Coordinates of C-alpha atoms and ligand atoms in Angstrom, one line a residue:
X1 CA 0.0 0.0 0.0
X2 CA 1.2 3.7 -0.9
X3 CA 1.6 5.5 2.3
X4 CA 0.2 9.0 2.8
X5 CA 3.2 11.0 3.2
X6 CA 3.3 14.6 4.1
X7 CA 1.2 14.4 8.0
X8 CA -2.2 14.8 5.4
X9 CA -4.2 16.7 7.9
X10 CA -1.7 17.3 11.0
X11 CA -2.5 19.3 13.6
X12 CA -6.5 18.9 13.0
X13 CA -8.4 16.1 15.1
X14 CA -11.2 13.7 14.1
X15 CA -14.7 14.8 16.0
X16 CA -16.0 12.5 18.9
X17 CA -19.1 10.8 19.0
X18 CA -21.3 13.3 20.2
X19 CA -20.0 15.5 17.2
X20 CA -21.3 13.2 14.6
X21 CA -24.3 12.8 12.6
X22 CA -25.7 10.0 11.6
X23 CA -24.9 9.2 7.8
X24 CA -26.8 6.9 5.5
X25 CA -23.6 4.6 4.2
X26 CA -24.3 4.5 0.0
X27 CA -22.6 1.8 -2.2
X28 CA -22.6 2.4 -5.6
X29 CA -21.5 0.3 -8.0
X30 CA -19.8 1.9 -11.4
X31 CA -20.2 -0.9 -14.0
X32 CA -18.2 2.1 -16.3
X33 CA -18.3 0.5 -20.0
X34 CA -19.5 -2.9 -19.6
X35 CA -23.0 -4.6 -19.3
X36 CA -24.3 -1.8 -21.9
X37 CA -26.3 -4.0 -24.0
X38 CA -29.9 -4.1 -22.2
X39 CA -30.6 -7.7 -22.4
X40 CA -26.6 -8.3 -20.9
X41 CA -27.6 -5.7 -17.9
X42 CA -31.0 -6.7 -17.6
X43 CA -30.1 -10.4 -16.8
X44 CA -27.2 -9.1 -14.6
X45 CA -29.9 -7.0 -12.7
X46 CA -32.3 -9.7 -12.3
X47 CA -30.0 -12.3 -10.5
X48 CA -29.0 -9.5 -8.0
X49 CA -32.0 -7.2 -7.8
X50 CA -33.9 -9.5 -4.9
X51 CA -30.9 -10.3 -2.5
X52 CA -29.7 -6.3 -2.6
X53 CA -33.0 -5.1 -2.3
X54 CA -33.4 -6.7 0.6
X55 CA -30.1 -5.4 2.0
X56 CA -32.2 -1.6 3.0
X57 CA -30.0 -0.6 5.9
X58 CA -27.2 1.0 3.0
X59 CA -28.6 2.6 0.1
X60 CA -27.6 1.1 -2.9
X61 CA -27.2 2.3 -6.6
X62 CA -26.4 0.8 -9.7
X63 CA -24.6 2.7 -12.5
X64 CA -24.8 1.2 -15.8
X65 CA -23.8 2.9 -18.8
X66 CA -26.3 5.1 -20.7
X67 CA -27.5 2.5 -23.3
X68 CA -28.5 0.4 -20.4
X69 CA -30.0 3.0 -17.6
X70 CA -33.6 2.7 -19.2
X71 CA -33.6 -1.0 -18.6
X72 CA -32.1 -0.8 -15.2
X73 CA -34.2 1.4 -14.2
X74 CA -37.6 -0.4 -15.3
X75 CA -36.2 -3.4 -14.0
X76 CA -35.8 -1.5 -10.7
X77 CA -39.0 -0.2 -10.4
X78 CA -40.2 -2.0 -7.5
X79 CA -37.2 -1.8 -5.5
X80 CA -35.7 0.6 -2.7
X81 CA -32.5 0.9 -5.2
X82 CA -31.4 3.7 -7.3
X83 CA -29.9 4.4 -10.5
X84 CA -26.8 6.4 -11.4
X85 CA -25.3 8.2 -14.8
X86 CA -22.1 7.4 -15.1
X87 CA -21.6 11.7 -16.6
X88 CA -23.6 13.9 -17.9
X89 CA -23.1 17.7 -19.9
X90 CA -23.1 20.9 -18.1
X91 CA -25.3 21.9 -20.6
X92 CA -29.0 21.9 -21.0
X93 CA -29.1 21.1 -24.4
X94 CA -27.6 22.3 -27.9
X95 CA -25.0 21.4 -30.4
X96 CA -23.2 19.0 -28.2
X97 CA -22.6 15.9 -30.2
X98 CA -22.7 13.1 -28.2
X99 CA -23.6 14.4 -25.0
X100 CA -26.4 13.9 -22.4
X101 CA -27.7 16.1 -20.5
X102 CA -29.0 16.3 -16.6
X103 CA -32.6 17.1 -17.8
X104 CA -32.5 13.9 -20.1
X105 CA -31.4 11.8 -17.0
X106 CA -34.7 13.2 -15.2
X107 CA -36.6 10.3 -14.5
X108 CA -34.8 8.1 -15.3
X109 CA -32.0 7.7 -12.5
X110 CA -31.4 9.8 -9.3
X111 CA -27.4 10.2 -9.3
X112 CA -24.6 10.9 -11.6
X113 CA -21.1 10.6 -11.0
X114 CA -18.8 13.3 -12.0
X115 CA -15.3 13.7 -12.2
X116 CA -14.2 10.3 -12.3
X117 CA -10.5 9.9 -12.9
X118 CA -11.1 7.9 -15.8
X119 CA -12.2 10.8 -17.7
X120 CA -10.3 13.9 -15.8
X121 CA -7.2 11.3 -16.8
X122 CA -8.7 11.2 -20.7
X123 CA -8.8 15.6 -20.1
X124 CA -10.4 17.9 -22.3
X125 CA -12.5 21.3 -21.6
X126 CA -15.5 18.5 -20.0
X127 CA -13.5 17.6 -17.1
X128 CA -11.5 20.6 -16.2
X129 CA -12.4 21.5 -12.3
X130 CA -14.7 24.4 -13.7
X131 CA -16.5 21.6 -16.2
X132 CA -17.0 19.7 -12.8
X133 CA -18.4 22.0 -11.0
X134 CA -20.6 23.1 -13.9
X135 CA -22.0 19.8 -13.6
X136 CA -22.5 19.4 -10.1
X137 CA -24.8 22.4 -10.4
X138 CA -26.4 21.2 -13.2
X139 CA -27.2 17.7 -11.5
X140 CA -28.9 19.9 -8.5
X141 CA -30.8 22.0 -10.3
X142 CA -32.2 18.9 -11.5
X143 CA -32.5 16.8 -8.4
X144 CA -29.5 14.6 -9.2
X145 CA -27.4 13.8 -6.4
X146 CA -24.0 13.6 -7.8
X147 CA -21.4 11.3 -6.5
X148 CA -18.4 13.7 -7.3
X149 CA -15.0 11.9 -7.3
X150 CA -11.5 12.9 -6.3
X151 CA -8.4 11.5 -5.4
X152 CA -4.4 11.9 -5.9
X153 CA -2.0 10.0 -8.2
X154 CA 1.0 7.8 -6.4
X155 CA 3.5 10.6 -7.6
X156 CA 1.5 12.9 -5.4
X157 CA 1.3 11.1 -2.6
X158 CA 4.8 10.7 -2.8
X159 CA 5.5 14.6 -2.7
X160 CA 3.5 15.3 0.0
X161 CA 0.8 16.6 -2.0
X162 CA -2.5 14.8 -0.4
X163 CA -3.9 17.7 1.0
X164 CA -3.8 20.3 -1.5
X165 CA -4.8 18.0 -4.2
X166 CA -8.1 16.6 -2.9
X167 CA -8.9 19.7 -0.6
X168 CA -8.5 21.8 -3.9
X169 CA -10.5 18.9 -6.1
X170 CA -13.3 19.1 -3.7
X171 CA -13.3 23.0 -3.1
X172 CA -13.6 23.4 -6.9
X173 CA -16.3 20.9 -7.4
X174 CA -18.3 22.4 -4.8
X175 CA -17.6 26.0 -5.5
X176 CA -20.3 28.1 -5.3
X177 CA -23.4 26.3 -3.8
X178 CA -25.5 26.6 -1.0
X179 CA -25.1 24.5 2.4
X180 CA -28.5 23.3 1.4
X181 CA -26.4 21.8 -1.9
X182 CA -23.1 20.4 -0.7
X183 CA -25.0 18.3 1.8
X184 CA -26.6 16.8 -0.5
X185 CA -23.7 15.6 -2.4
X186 CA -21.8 12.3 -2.2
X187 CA -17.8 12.6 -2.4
X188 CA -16.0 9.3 -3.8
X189 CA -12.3 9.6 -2.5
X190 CA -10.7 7.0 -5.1
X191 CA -6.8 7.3 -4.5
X192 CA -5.6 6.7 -8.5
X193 CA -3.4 4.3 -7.6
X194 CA -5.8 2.0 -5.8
X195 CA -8.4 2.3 -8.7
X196 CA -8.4 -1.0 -10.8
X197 CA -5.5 -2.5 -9.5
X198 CA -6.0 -5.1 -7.1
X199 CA -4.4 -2.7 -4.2
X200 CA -6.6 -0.9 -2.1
X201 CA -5.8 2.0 0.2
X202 CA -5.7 0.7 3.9
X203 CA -8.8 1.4 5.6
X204 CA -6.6 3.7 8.2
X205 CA -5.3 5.4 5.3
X206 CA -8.8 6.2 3.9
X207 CA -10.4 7.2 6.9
X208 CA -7.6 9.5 7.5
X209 CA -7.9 11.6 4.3
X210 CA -11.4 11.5 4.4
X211 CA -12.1 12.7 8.3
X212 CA -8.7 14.9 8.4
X213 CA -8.6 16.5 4.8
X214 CA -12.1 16.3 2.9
X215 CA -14.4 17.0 5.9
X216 CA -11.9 19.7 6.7
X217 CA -12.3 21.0 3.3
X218 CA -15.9 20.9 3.4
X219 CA -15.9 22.8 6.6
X220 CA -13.9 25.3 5.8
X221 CA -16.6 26.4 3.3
X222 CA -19.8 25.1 4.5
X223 CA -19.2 24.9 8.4
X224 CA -18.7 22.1 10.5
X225 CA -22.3 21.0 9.7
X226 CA -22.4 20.6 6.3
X227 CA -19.1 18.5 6.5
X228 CA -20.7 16.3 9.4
X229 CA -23.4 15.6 7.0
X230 CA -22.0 14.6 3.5
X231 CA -21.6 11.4 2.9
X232 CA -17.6 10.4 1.6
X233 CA -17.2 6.7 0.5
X234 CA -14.2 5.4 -0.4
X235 CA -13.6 4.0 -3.8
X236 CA -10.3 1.8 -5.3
X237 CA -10.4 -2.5 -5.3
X238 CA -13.0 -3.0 -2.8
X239 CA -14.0 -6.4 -2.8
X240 CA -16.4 -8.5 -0.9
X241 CA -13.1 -9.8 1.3
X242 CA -12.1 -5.9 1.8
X243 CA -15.4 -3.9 2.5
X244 CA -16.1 -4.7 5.9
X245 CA -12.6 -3.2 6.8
X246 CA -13.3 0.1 5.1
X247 CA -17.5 0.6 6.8
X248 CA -16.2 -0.1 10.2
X249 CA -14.4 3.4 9.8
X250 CA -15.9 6.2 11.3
X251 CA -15.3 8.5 8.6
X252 CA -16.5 6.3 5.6
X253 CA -19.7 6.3 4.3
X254 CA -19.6 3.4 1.8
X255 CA -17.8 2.8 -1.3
X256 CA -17.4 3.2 -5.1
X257 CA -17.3 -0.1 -6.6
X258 CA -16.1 -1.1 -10.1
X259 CA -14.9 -4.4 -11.4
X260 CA -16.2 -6.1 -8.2
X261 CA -19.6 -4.8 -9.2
X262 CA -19.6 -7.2 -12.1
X263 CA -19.8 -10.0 -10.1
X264 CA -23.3 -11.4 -8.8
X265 CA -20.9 -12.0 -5.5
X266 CA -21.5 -7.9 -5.5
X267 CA -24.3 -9.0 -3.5
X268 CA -21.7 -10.5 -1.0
X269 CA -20.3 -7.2 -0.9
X270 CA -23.0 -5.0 0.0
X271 CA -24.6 -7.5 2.8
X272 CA -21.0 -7.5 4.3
X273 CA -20.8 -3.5 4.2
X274 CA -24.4 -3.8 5.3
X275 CA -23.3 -5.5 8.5
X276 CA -19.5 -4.0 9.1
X277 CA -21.7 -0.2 9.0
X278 CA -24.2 -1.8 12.0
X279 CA -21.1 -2.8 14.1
X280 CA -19.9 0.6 13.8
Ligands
PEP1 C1 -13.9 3.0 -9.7 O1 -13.8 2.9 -10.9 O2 -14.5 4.0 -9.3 C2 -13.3 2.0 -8.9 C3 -13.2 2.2 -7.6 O3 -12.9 0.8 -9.5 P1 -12.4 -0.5 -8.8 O4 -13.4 -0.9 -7.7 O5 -12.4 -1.5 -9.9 O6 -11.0 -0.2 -8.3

């Protein structure tokens, strides 16, 4: 495991128990550019839809890719789980080739995530920090709870650089919206290095970043409040093995999963988060 060089946070303290609220632990599960066919996802969905929806103590969301979110979500209907856009345009509509918008996501899912590394990696003008936080307002102002993502290469862990990145990263995306707004959000921290690979942060690691430098971040512009509220999972090789490790943190609210959300042992993952988050 990369360590977190650099003190990420010294100096500032984690808040007691009376301090905290009580936050709704979310999985999500980021299928990113597979199971796009609807019949594929649709007979994914239907061998896990009855075990997870039973699973109501964590809320759960599925995020399939946008040739597949009308299926998913019909074949959700009935259930207590959600459905996520994997992105969306800033934009309301226009000459936009290829783009979707947050007002054609109406209806059919309930969160979006934004800024994934994936795509700030791949760059552009649609994932600068501005573009981000373009979206983020765009998902509000149309009920969409975005799941905004941030997180630091290895080479900046390695300078030291923890802090600044993801306390700027989550600044930016948040810039300029009410209290009311930011606690409604969802953060995925995803370290880069942990994303895909097999090697996930440790759980001490994670909860360190998130309580000491992203709540901090949050506070500093919202107030202690708003940062005590929004929910921050965790996001890079979480497994069914792994999960229970990262809920019994105090500072993580659930997880951002990818390839382990392919499996129908994703089910495994979420009871197992399910019951790590009531021992906590
Ligand atoms: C992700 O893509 O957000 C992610 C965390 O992927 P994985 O779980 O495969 O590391």
């Amino acid at each position: 495991m990369a360590p977190h060089r650099g003190a990420a946070g010294a100096g500032k303290r984690l808040p007691n128990e009376s301090e905290k609220t009580m936050r709704r632990p979310i999985l999500a599960a980021n299928w990113k550019m597979n199971l796009g066919r609807p019949q594929e996802a649709l007979e994914f969905v239907r061998r896990i839809r009855y075990a997870l929806n039973e699973i109501d103590t964590v809320e759960r969301v599925l995020c399939p890719p946008f040739t597949a979110l009308t299926a998913v979500a019909e074949a959700l209907t009935a259930t207590s789980i959600g459905v996520g856009a994997q992105n969306m345009h800033f934009e309301e509509k226009g000459a936009h080739t290829g783009e979707i918008s947050a007002e054609m996501l109406t209806g059919l899912c309930q969160f979006v995530i934004l800024g994934h590394s994936e795509r700030r990696a791949a760059g552009g003008a649609l994932e600068t920090e501005m573009a981000i936080n373009r979206k983020v307002r765009a998902a509000l102002a149309h009920d969409l709870t975005p799941i905004v993502c941030v997180g630091e290469t290895l080479a900046q862990i390695e300078k030291g650089e923890t802090q600044s990145v993801v306390s700027d990263q989550v600044g930016a995306a948040l810039d300029g919206l009410t209290s009311e707004q930011a606690a409604r959000c969802v953060i995925a921290y995803e370290p880069l290095w942990a994303i895909g690979t097999g090697k996930a942060a440790t759980p001490a690691d994670a909860n360190r970043v998130i309580g000491l430098i992203l709540r901090a971040a949050i506070a500093v512009r919202f107030g202690e409040g708003v940062a005590q509220a929004v929910r921050i999972q965790y996001g890079g090789s979480v497994t069914p093995a792994n999960i229970a490790s990262f809920m019994t943190m105090p500072e993580i609210d659930g997880a951002l999963v990818g390839g382990a959300s392919l499996k129908p042992d994703y089910v495994d993952l979420v009871r197992n988060a399910a019951e790590a988050a009531g021992r906590r």
